[in-house]
Amino acid sequence: MAQNSKINPLKDKRNLSQQTLAVHGGTNRSKYGETSESLFINSGFTYENSLIAQKRFAGEEDGYIYSRFSNPTVNMFEERMALIEGAEAARATASGMAAVSLALMSQLRAGDHLVAGRALFGSCRYIIEEYLPRWGISSTLVDGVKAENFAAAIRPNSKVIFIESPTNPTLELVDIEKVAKIAHENGAILIVDNVFASSILQKPLKLGADLVVYSATKHIDGQGRALGGIILGDKTIIEGDIHNFLRQTGPSISPFNAWIMLKGLETLELRVNKMSKNAKKIAKFLAKHKKIKRVFYPLHKSHPQYELAKKQMKKGSSIVSFEVKGDQQTAFKLADNLAIILISNNLGDAKSIISHPATTTHQRFSEKEQLEMGIKPSLLRLSVGLENVDDLIRDLNFALEQI
Ligand SMILES: *Cc1c(COP(=O)(O)O)cnc(C)c1O
């Protein structure tokens, strides 16, 4: 090195902003110098000699062993996502549900107790209510709107608090900072399912959470192409319990899907911000419409937790839920009269999507349980996409005129 040549400080990733990290973070170029991240679609790896193989298995030498638990493309996705999230470490999984079950099962054992918000994504609640008891893990579900409810439900053997915020589908918020404090005061960890807000709008780890989980299927891919999931957080937990559970049980993401997610991350911020901007405008439109009974949107003034939304989220997210004046039939009629907005249960997609929670994602719950979660027959959940927002409003307006 020449005597007075300086090292560009931007070579240190800690000096880069989220936007730059989303494009360059985690890139591990092969000897061919490809611009786009390369796709290592292999299951196994070879070793130059037997001693190297022995050392790799003993963890005495870095290097790949088997794609069930380590693969260069998957690692690029994990590292880029960790940089965006501001997490120490990450492990990717085959789906969002693989991430949730891996996070819970690696942290809980027979005799433990879990506290969770009761308004959860359907399969998350299913795991807690139907599977955890089979392994001797009990749980208490609470109304997560009041943080005190978590403190009241916690027991000496509570090891995990699990929450979603905003919740699906009624977009209630949980005060992440307060609940993290309650967890830590009682020797438990806090796991946050951050799918609805995405890493762009909310950073649970900064608010005190220990682990954050995502369905990468949603905003991270955001183009309806692939399933995936990821768990991020504390290095000791991720590289210890989480890594080992993934390694031994195998809910691994395919390298191809990880590659799709990597490319998704490059445009995640652009998409989430645009979708949220569209969603905010739609929430405003719906709130004023005479055939709408109620709108649920974190950054709409009518939201009972508007102040908390402003505190812990950068924007209101891409999801708007609303009740029509009428019943299930009215809600169906509205959805059936849309031309651009698709009827589907996915969310966070470039394409706008509407769903009727009571008869689809939350069908298995009794009417009483549905009402406890705020799911009425007249409720629709709209995931706002990247289309021209005025076209979307015209689409909704036409359908509303038909009911
Ligand atoms: C979709 C979703 C999941 C599950 O993710 P998959 O990728 O479909 O397995 C979990 N939590 C929330 C909040 C979701 O929206």
CSV table of C-alpha atoms and ligand atoms in Angstrom, one decimal:
chain,number,residue,atom,x,y,z
A,1,MET,CA,0.0,0.0,0.0
A,2,ALA,CA,1.3,3.5,-0.9
A,3,GLN,CA,2.3,5.5,2.2
A,4,ASN,CA,-0.6,8.0,2.3
A,5,SER,CA,-3.3,6.0,0.6
A,6,LYS,CA,-6.4,5.7,2.7
A,7,ILE,CA,-8.9,2.9,3.0
A,8,ASN,CA,-12.4,3.9,1.9
A,9,PRO,CA,-14.5,3.9,5.0
A,10,LEU,CA,-17.4,2.6,3.0
A,11,LYS,CA,-15.7,-0.8,2.8
A,12,ASP,CA,-16.9,-1.2,6.4
A,13,LYS,CA,-20.5,-2.3,6.2
A,14,ARG,CA,-21.4,-0.5,9.4
A,15,ASN,CA,-21.0,2.8,7.6
A,16,LEU,CA,-23.6,1.9,4.9
A,17,SER,CA,-27.3,2.8,5.0
A,18,GLN,CA,-30.1,0.3,4.7
A,19,GLN,CA,-30.7,1.0,1.0
A,20,THR,CA,-27.1,0.3,0.1
A,21,LEU,CA,-27.0,-2.9,2.2
A,22,ALA,CA,-30.2,-4.1,0.6
A,23,VAL,CA,-28.4,-4.1,-2.8
A,24,HIS,CA,-24.9,-5.1,-1.8
A,25,GLY,CA,-25.0,-6.6,1.7
A,26,GLY,CA,-23.9,-10.2,2.1
A,27,THR,CA,-22.7,-10.6,-1.5
A,28,ASN,CA,-20.1,-13.4,-1.8
A,29,ARG,CA,-18.7,-13.3,-5.3
A,30,SER,CA,-17.3,-16.4,-6.8
A,31,LYS,CA,-14.0,-16.3,-8.7
A,32,TYR,CA,-15.9,-15.4,-11.9
A,33,GLY,CA,-16.9,-12.0,-10.6
A,34,GLU,CA,-20.6,-12.2,-11.4
A,35,THR,CA,-22.6,-9.0,-10.7
A,36,SER,CA,-25.8,-10.7,-9.6
A,37,GLU,CA,-25.5,-13.1,-6.7
A,38,SER,CA,-24.7,-16.6,-7.9
A,39,LEU,CA,-27.1,-19.5,-7.4
A,40,PHE,CA,-25.4,-22.5,-5.7
A,41,ILE,CA,-28.1,-25.1,-6.3
A,42,ASN,CA,-26.0,-28.1,-5.0
A,43,SER,CA,-26.8,-30.2,-2.0
A,44,GLY,CA,-23.3,-31.2,-1.0
A,45,PHE,CA,-19.7,-30.0,-1.1
A,46,THR,CA,-16.4,-31.8,-1.7
A,47,TYR,CA,-13.3,-31.6,0.3
A,48,GLU,CA,-9.7,-31.4,-1.0
A,49,ASN,CA,-8.7,-34.2,1.4
A,50,SER,CA,-9.9,-36.2,4.3
A,51,LEU,CA,-8.3,-34.1,6.9
A,52,ILE,CA,-10.2,-31.0,5.7
A,53,ALA,CA,-13.4,-33.0,5.9
A,54,GLN,CA,-12.6,-34.0,9.4
A,55,LYS,CA,-11.8,-30.4,10.4
A,56,ARG,CA,-15.0,-29.0,8.8
A,57,PHE,CA,-17.1,-31.5,10.7
A,58,ALA,CA,-15.3,-30.7,13.9
A,59,GLY,CA,-16.0,-27.0,13.3
A,60,GLU,CA,-12.2,-26.3,13.3
A,61,GLU,CA,-12.2,-25.0,9.8
A,62,ASP,CA,-14.7,-22.7,8.1
A,63,GLY,CA,-16.4,-24.0,4.9
A,64,TYR,CA,-19.5,-25.6,3.6
A,65,ILE,CA,-20.6,-29.2,4.4
A,66,TYR,CA,-24.2,-29.7,3.3
A,67,SER,CA,-27.0,-27.5,2.1
A,68,ARG,CA,-29.4,-28.6,4.8
A,69,PHE,CA,-27.7,-26.1,7.1
A,70,SER,CA,-25.3,-24.1,5.0
A,71,ASN,CA,-25.2,-23.0,1.4
A,72,PRO,CA,-23.5,-19.9,-0.1
A,73,THR,CA,-26.7,-18.5,-1.7
A,74,VAL,CA,-28.7,-19.1,1.5
A,75,ASN,CA,-25.9,-17.5,3.5
A,76,MET,CA,-26.0,-14.4,1.3
A,77,PHE,CA,-29.7,-14.1,1.9
A,78,GLU,CA,-29.2,-14.5,5.7
A,79,GLU,CA,-26.4,-12.0,5.8
A,80,ARG,CA,-28.1,-9.4,3.7
A,81,MET,CA,-31.3,-9.7,5.8
A,82,ALA,CA,-29.4,-9.5,9.1
A,83,LEU,CA,-27.7,-6.3,7.9
A,84,ILE,CA,-31.1,-4.7,6.9
A,85,GLU,CA,-32.7,-5.8,10.2
A,86,GLY,CA,-29.7,-4.8,12.3
A,87,ALA,CA,-29.5,-8.4,13.7
A,88,GLU,CA,-26.4,-10.2,14.8
A,89,ALA,CA,-27.3,-13.3,12.9
A,90,ALA,CA,-30.0,-15.0,10.9
A,91,ARG,CA,-31.1,-18.5,9.6
A,92,ALA,CA,-33.4,-18.9,6.7
A,93,THR,CA,-36.1,-21.5,6.5
A,94,ALA,CA,-38.4,-23.2,3.9
A,95,SER,CA,-41.4,-21.0,4.9
A,96,GLY,CA,-42.7,-18.6,7.4
A,97,MET,CA,-44.3,-21.4,9.4
A,98,ALA,CA,-41.0,-23.3,9.4
A,99,ALA,CA,-39.4,-20.2,10.9
A,100,VAL,CA,-42.1,-19.8,13.6
A,101,SER,CA,-42.1,-23.5,14.6
A,102,LEU,CA,-38.3,-23.6,14.6
A,103,ALA,CA,-38.1,-20.5,16.8
A,104,LEU,CA,-40.7,-21.9,19.2
A,105,MET,CA,-39.5,-25.5,19.3
A,106,SER,CA,-35.9,-24.6,19.8
A,107,GLN,CA,-36.7,-22.4,22.8
A,108,LEU,CA,-39.3,-24.5,24.6
A,109,ARG,CA,-39.3,-27.9,26.2
A,110,ALA,CA,-41.8,-30.0,28.2
A,111,GLY,CA,-42.9,-28.2,31.4
A,112,ASP,CA,-42.4,-24.7,29.9
A,113,HIS,CA,-45.2,-22.2,29.5
A,114,LEU,CA,-45.7,-19.7,26.7
A,115,VAL,CA,-47.6,-16.4,26.6
A,116,ALA,CA,-48.9,-15.1,23.3
A,117,GLY,CA,-51.2,-12.5,21.9
A,118,ARG,CA,-54.4,-14.2,20.9
A,119,ALA,CA,-54.8,-12.4,17.6
A,120,LEU,CA,-52.3,-14.4,15.6
A,121,PHE,CA,-51.8,-15.7,12.1
A,122,GLY,CA,-54.0,-18.9,11.9
A,123,SER,CA,-51.2,-21.5,11.7
A,124,CYS,CA,-49.2,-19.8,14.5
A,125,ARG,CA,-52.1,-20.1,16.8
A,126,TYR,CA,-52.6,-23.7,15.6
A,127,ILE,CA,-49.1,-24.6,16.6
A,128,ILE,CA,-49.6,-23.1,20.0
A,129,GLU,CA,-53.0,-24.6,20.7
A,130,GLU,CA,-52.7,-27.9,19.0
A,131,TYR,CA,-49.1,-29.0,18.9
A,132,LEU,CA,-47.3,-27.5,21.9
A,133,PRO,CA,-49.6,-29.3,24.4
A,134,ARG,CA,-48.6,-32.6,22.8
A,135,TRP,CA,-45.1,-31.9,24.0
A,136,GLY,CA,-46.1,-30.8,27.4
A,137,ILE,CA,-45.8,-27.1,26.7
A,138,SER,CA,-48.7,-25.0,28.1
A,139,SER,CA,-49.7,-21.6,26.9
A,140,THR,CA,-51.9,-18.6,27.8
A,141,LEU,CA,-53.3,-16.4,25.0
A,142,VAL,CA,-54.1,-12.8,26.0
A,143,ASP,CA,-55.6,-9.7,24.4
A,144,GLY,CA,-52.3,-8.1,23.3
A,145,VAL,CA,-53.6,-4.6,23.1
A,146,LYS,CA,-52.9,-4.1,26.8
A,147,ALA,CA,-49.3,-4.9,27.7
A,148,GLU,CA,-50.3,-5.5,31.3
A,149,ASN,CA,-52.1,-8.7,30.1
A,150,PHE,CA,-48.8,-10.3,29.3
A,151,ALA,CA,-47.5,-9.5,32.8
A,152,ALA,CA,-50.6,-10.9,34.4
A,153,ALA,CA,-50.3,-14.2,32.4
A,154,ILE,CA,-46.7,-14.8,32.9
A,155,ARG,CA,-45.7,-17.7,35.3
A,156,PRO,CA,-42.3,-18.8,36.8
A,157,ASN,CA,-42.0,-21.4,34.0
A,158,SER,CA,-42.9,-19.0,31.1
A,159,LYS,CA,-39.9,-19.0,28.7
A,160,VAL,CA,-41.3,-17.3,25.7
A,161,ILE,CA,-43.6,-14.4,24.8
A,162,PHE,CA,-44.8,-14.6,21.2
A,163,ILE,CA,-46.5,-11.7,19.5
A,164,GLU,CA,-47.5,-10.3,16.1
A,165,SER,CA,-47.9,-6.6,15.6
A,166,PRO,CA,-49.8,-5.4,13.7
A,167,THR,CA,-52.0,-8.4,14.0
A,168,ASN,CA,-53.8,-10.3,11.3
A,169,PRO,CA,-56.4,-9.4,10.2
A,170,THR,CA,-57.6,-6.6,12.5
A,171,LEU,CA,-54.2,-4.7,12.7
A,172,GLU,CA,-54.2,-4.3,16.4
A,173,LEU,CA,-50.8,-3.3,17.9
A,174,VAL,CA,-48.8,-4.7,20.7
A,175,ASP,CA,-46.4,-2.4,22.5
A,176,ILE,CA,-43.2,-4.2,21.7
A,177,GLU,CA,-41.0,-2.2,24.0
A,178,LYS,CA,-43.3,-2.7,27.0
A,179,VAL,CA,-43.7,-6.4,26.3
A,180,ALA,CA,-40.0,-7.0,25.8
A,181,LYS,CA,-39.4,-5.5,29.3
A,182,ILE,CA,-42.1,-7.7,30.8
A,183,ALA,CA,-40.4,-10.8,29.2
A,184,HIS,CA,-36.9,-9.9,30.4
A,185,GLU,CA,-38.1,-9.0,34.0
A,186,ASN,CA,-39.5,-12.5,34.2
A,187,GLY,CA,-36.6,-14.5,32.6
A,188,ALA,CA,-38.4,-15.0,29.3
A,189,ILE,CA,-37.5,-14.1,25.7
A,190,LEU,CA,-39.7,-12.1,23.3
A,191,ILE,CA,-40.2,-13.4,19.8
A,192,VAL,CA,-42.0,-11.1,17.3
A,193,ASP,CA,-43.6,-12.2,14.0
A,194,ASN,CA,-42.9,-9.0,12.1
A,195,VAL,CA,-44.5,-10.0,8.8
A,196,PHE,CA,-47.2,-7.3,8.6
A,197,ALA,CA,-44.9,-4.3,9.2
A,198,SER,CA,-41.8,-5.8,7.5
A,199,SER,CA,-38.2,-4.9,8.3
A,200,ILE,CA,-38.6,-1.6,6.5
A,201,LEU,CA,-41.3,-0.2,8.8
A,202,GLN,CA,-40.6,-1.7,12.2
A,203,LYS,CA,-37.5,-3.0,13.9
A,204,PRO,CA,-38.5,-5.2,16.9
A,205,LEU,CA,-34.9,-6.0,17.9
A,206,LYS,CA,-34.3,-2.3,18.5
A,207,LEU,CA,-37.4,-2.2,20.7
A,208,GLY,CA,-36.0,-5.0,22.8
A,209,ALA,CA,-37.2,-8.3,21.1
A,210,ASP,CA,-34.8,-11.2,21.2
A,211,LEU,CA,-35.9,-12.9,18.0
A,212,VAL,CA,-37.8,-11.7,15.0
A,213,VAL,CA,-39.4,-14.1,12.5
A,214,TYR,CA,-40.6,-13.5,8.9
A,215,SER,CA,-42.5,-15.2,6.3
A,216,ALA,CA,-40.3,-14.2,3.4
A,217,THR,CA,-43.1,-15.3,1.1
A,218,LYS,CA,-44.8,-12.0,1.9
A,219,HIS,CA,-43.1,-8.7,1.4
A,220,ILE,CA,-39.6,-10.0,1.0
A,221,ASP,CA,-40.4,-12.0,-2.2
A,222,GLY,CA,-43.6,-9.9,-2.6
A,223,GLN,CA,-44.1,-11.2,-6.2
A,224,GLY,CA,-45.9,-14.5,-5.5
A,225,ARG,CA,-43.0,-16.7,-6.6
A,226,ALA,CA,-41.6,-18.6,-3.7
A,227,LEU,CA,-42.1,-19.6,-0.1
A,228,GLY,CA,-39.5,-18.8,2.5
A,229,GLY,CA,-38.9,-17.7,6.1
A,230,ILE,CA,-36.2,-16.3,8.3
A,231,ILE,CA,-35.3,-16.0,12.0
A,232,LEU,CA,-33.0,-13.1,13.1
A,233,GLY,CA,-31.6,-11.9,16.4
A,234,ASP,CA,-29.1,-12.6,19.1
A,235,LYS,CA,-26.0,-14.4,17.9
A,236,THR,CA,-25.9,-16.9,20.7
A,237,ILE,CA,-29.5,-18.1,20.2
A,238,ILE,CA,-29.3,-18.1,16.4
A,239,GLU,CA,-25.9,-19.8,16.1
A,240,GLY,CA,-26.7,-22.1,19.0
A,241,ASP,CA,-30.2,-23.5,19.4
A,242,ILE,CA,-31.7,-22.3,16.1
A,243,HIS,CA,-28.8,-23.4,14.0
A,244,ASN,CA,-28.6,-26.8,15.6
A,245,PHE,CA,-32.4,-27.4,15.4
A,246,LEU,CA,-32.3,-26.4,11.7
A,247,ARG,CA,-29.3,-28.6,11.1
A,248,GLN,CA,-30.8,-31.7,12.8
A,249,THR,CA,-34.5,-31.3,11.7
A,250,GLY,CA,-34.1,-29.8,8.2
A,251,PRO,CA,-36.8,-27.2,7.5
A,252,SER,CA,-34.2,-25.6,5.1
A,253,ILE,CA,-34.9,-23.1,2.4
A,254,SER,CA,-33.9,-24.2,-1.1
A,255,PRO,CA,-31.0,-22.2,-2.6
A,256,PHE,CA,-33.2,-21.2,-5.5
A,257,ASN,CA,-35.8,-19.7,-3.2
A,258,ALA,CA,-33.1,-18.0,-1.2
A,259,TRP,CA,-31.8,-16.5,-4.4
A,260,ILE,CA,-35.3,-15.2,-5.2
A,261,MET,CA,-35.5,-13.6,-1.7
A,262,LEU,CA,-32.1,-12.0,-2.2
A,263,LYS,CA,-33.3,-10.3,-5.3
A,264,GLY,CA,-36.5,-9.4,-3.5
A,265,LEU,CA,-34.5,-7.6,-0.8
A,266,GLU,CA,-33.0,-5.2,-3.4
A,267,THR,CA,-36.4,-3.7,-4.0
A,268,LEU,CA,-38.1,-4.3,-0.6
A,269,GLU,CA,-37.9,-0.8,0.6
A,270,LEU,CA,-39.2,0.7,-2.7
A,271,ARG,CA,-42.1,-1.7,-2.8
A,272,VAL,CA,-43.0,-1.5,0.9
A,273,ASN,CA,-43.0,2.3,0.9
A,274,LYS,CA,-45.0,2.5,-2.3
A,275,MET,CA,-47.5,-0.1,-1.1
A,276,SER,CA,-47.9,1.7,2.3
A,277,LYS,CA,-48.4,5.0,0.5
A,278,ASN,CA,-51.2,3.4,-1.6
A,279,ALA,CA,-52.7,1.7,1.5
A,280,LYS,CA,-52.8,5.0,3.4
A,281,LYS,CA,-54.7,6.7,0.6
A,282,ILE,CA,-57.1,3.7,0.3
A,283,ALA,CA,-57.7,3.7,4.1
A,284,LYS,CA,-58.6,7.4,3.9
A,285,PHE,CA,-61.0,6.7,1.0
A,286,LEU,CA,-62.7,3.8,2.7
A,287,ALA,CA,-63.0,5.7,6.0
A,288,LYS,CA,-65.1,8.3,4.3
A,289,HIS,CA,-67.3,5.9,2.2
A,290,LYS,CA,-70.9,5.6,3.4
A,291,LYS,CA,-71.1,1.9,2.9
A,292,ILE,CA,-68.1,1.2,5.1
A,293,LYS,CA,-68.7,0.7,8.8
A,294,ARG,CA,-65.1,0.7,10.1
A,295,VAL,CA,-61.6,0.9,8.8
A,296,PHE,CA,-58.5,-0.7,10.5
A,297,TYR,CA,-55.2,0.9,9.6
A,298,PRO,CA,-52.5,1.7,12.1
A,299,LEU,CA,-51.7,5.1,10.8
A,300,HIS,CA,-55.3,6.3,10.3
A,301,LYS,CA,-56.5,8.7,12.9
A,302,SER,CA,-59.4,6.4,13.7
A,303,HIS,CA,-57.1,3.7,15.0
A,304,PRO,CA,-57.3,3.4,18.8
A,305,GLN,CA,-53.6,2.9,19.0
A,306,TYR,CA,-52.6,5.7,16.5
A,307,GLU,CA,-50.0,7.1,19.0
A,308,LEU,CA,-48.3,3.8,19.5
A,309,ALA,CA,-48.3,3.2,15.7
A,310,LYS,CA,-46.5,6.5,15.2
A,311,LYS,CA,-44.0,5.5,17.9
A,312,GLN,CA,-43.1,2.0,16.8
A,313,MET,CA,-43.8,2.0,13.0
A,314,LYS,CA,-42.4,4.2,10.3
A,315,LYS,CA,-45.5,3.8,8.1
A,316,GLY,CA,-48.9,2.1,8.4
A,317,SER,CA,-48.0,-0.9,6.2
A,318,SER,CA,-49.5,-2.4,3.1
A,319,ILE,CA,-52.6,-4.0,4.8
A,320,VAL,CA,-55.9,-2.3,5.3
A,321,SER,CA,-58.9,-4.1,6.8
A,322,PHE,CA,-62.4,-2.9,6.8
A,323,GLU,CA,-66.0,-3.8,7.8
A,324,VAL,CA,-68.7,-3.2,5.2
A,325,LYS,CA,-72.2,-2.2,6.4
A,326,GLY,CA,-73.9,-5.6,6.1
A,327,ASP,CA,-73.1,-9.2,6.5
A,328,GLN,CA,-71.0,-12.0,5.0
A,329,GLN,CA,-73.0,-11.8,1.8
A,330,THR,CA,-72.3,-8.1,1.4
A,331,ALA,CA,-68.6,-8.7,1.9
A,332,PHE,CA,-68.6,-11.5,-0.7
A,333,LYS,CA,-70.5,-9.3,-3.1
A,334,LEU,CA,-68.0,-6.5,-2.7
A,335,ALA,CA,-65.0,-8.9,-3.3
A,336,ASP,CA,-66.8,-10.6,-6.3
A,337,ASN,CA,-67.3,-7.2,-8.0
A,338,LEU,CA,-63.7,-6.2,-8.1
A,339,ALA,CA,-61.8,-6.3,-11.4
A,340,ILE,CA,-58.1,-5.5,-10.5
A,341,ILE,CA,-58.0,-6.6,-6.9
A,342,LEU,CA,-57.7,-10.4,-6.7
A,343,ILE,CA,-59.4,-12.7,-4.2
A,344,SER,CA,-56.6,-14.6,-2.5
A,345,ASN,CA,-55.1,-15.2,0.9
A,346,ASN,CA,-51.6,-14.0,0.3
A,347,LEU,CA,-50.4,-10.6,1.3
A,348,GLY,CA,-47.5,-8.2,0.8
A,349,ASP,CA,-47.6,-8.9,-3.0
A,350,ALA,CA,-47.2,-6.5,-5.9
A,351,LYS,CA,-50.7,-7.4,-6.8
A,352,SER,CA,-53.5,-6.2,-4.6
A,353,ILE,CA,-55.3,-9.0,-2.9
A,354,ILE,CA,-58.5,-9.2,-0.9
A,355,SER,CA,-59.6,-11.9,1.5
A,356,HIS,CA,-62.5,-12.7,3.8
A,357,PRO,CA,-60.8,-13.9,7.0
A,358,ALA,CA,-64.0,-15.4,8.6
A,359,THR,CA,-64.5,-18.0,5.8
A,360,THR,CA,-60.9,-18.6,4.8
A,361,THR,CA,-57.8,-18.0,7.0
A,362,HIS,CA,-59.7,-18.0,10.2
A,363,GLN,CA,-62.5,-20.5,9.2
A,364,ARG,CA,-61.5,-23.1,11.8
A,365,PHE,CA,-62.3,-20.8,14.7
A,366,SER,CA,-65.8,-20.8,16.3
A,367,GLU,CA,-67.9,-17.7,15.9
A,368,LYS,CA,-67.2,-16.8,19.5
A,369,GLU,CA,-63.4,-17.1,19.0
A,370,GLN,CA,-63.6,-15.1,15.7
A,371,LEU,CA,-65.5,-12.3,17.5
A,372,GLU,CA,-62.9,-12.3,20.3
A,373,MET,CA,-60.3,-11.7,17.6
A,374,GLY,CA,-62.5,-9.0,16.1
A,375,ILE,CA,-63.3,-11.0,13.0
A,376,LYS,CA,-66.8,-10.3,11.9
A,377,PRO,CA,-68.6,-11.7,8.9
A,378,SER,CA,-68.5,-8.2,7.3
A,379,LEU,CA,-64.7,-7.9,7.6
A,380,LEU,CA,-62.4,-7.9,4.6
A,381,ARG,CA,-58.6,-7.7,4.6
A,382,LEU,CA,-57.0,-5.9,1.7
A,383,SER,CA,-53.3,-6.2,0.9
A,384,VAL,CA,-52.5,-3.2,-1.2
A,385,GLY,CA,-50.1,-3.7,-4.1
A,386,LEU,CA,-48.1,-1.6,-6.5
A,387,GLU,CA,-50.8,-0.7,-9.0
A,388,ASN,CA,-51.9,2.9,-9.7
A,389,VAL,CA,-53.7,3.8,-6.5
A,390,ASP,CA,-56.4,5.7,-8.4
A,391,ASP,CA,-57.2,2.6,-10.4
A,392,LEU,CA,-57.5,0.6,-7.1
A,393,ILE,CA,-59.8,3.3,-5.6
A,394,ARG,CA,-62.0,3.2,-8.8
A,395,ASP,CA,-62.1,-0.6,-8.5
A,396,LEU,CA,-63.2,-0.4,-4.8
A,397,ASN,CA,-65.6,2.3,-5.6
A,398,PHE,CA,-67.3,0.4,-8.3
A,399,ALA,CA,-67.6,-2.7,-6.1
A,400,LEU,CA,-69.0,-0.7,-3.2
A,401,GLU,CA,-71.7,0.8,-5.5
A,402,GLN,CA,-72.9,-2.8,-6.2
A,403,ILE,CA,-73.6,-3.6,-2.5
B,1,LIG,C1,-48.0,-15.8,6.0
B,1,LIG,C2,-47.7,-15.6,7.5
B,1,LIG,C3,-47.0,-16.6,8.2
B,1,LIG,C4,-46.6,-17.9,7.5
B,1,LIG,O1,-45.7,-17.8,6.5
B,1,LIG,P1,-45.7,-18.9,5.3
B,1,LIG,O2,-44.5,-18.4,4.5
B,1,LIG,O3,-46.9,-18.9,4.5
B,1,LIG,O4,-45.4,-20.2,5.9
B,1,LIG,C5,-46.7,-16.4,9.5
B,1,LIG,N1,-47.1,-15.3,10.1
B,1,LIG,C6,-47.7,-14.3,9.5
B,1,LIG,C7,-48.1,-13.0,10.2
B,1,LIG,C8,-48.0,-14.4,8.1
B,1,LIG,O5,-48.7,-13.4,7.5
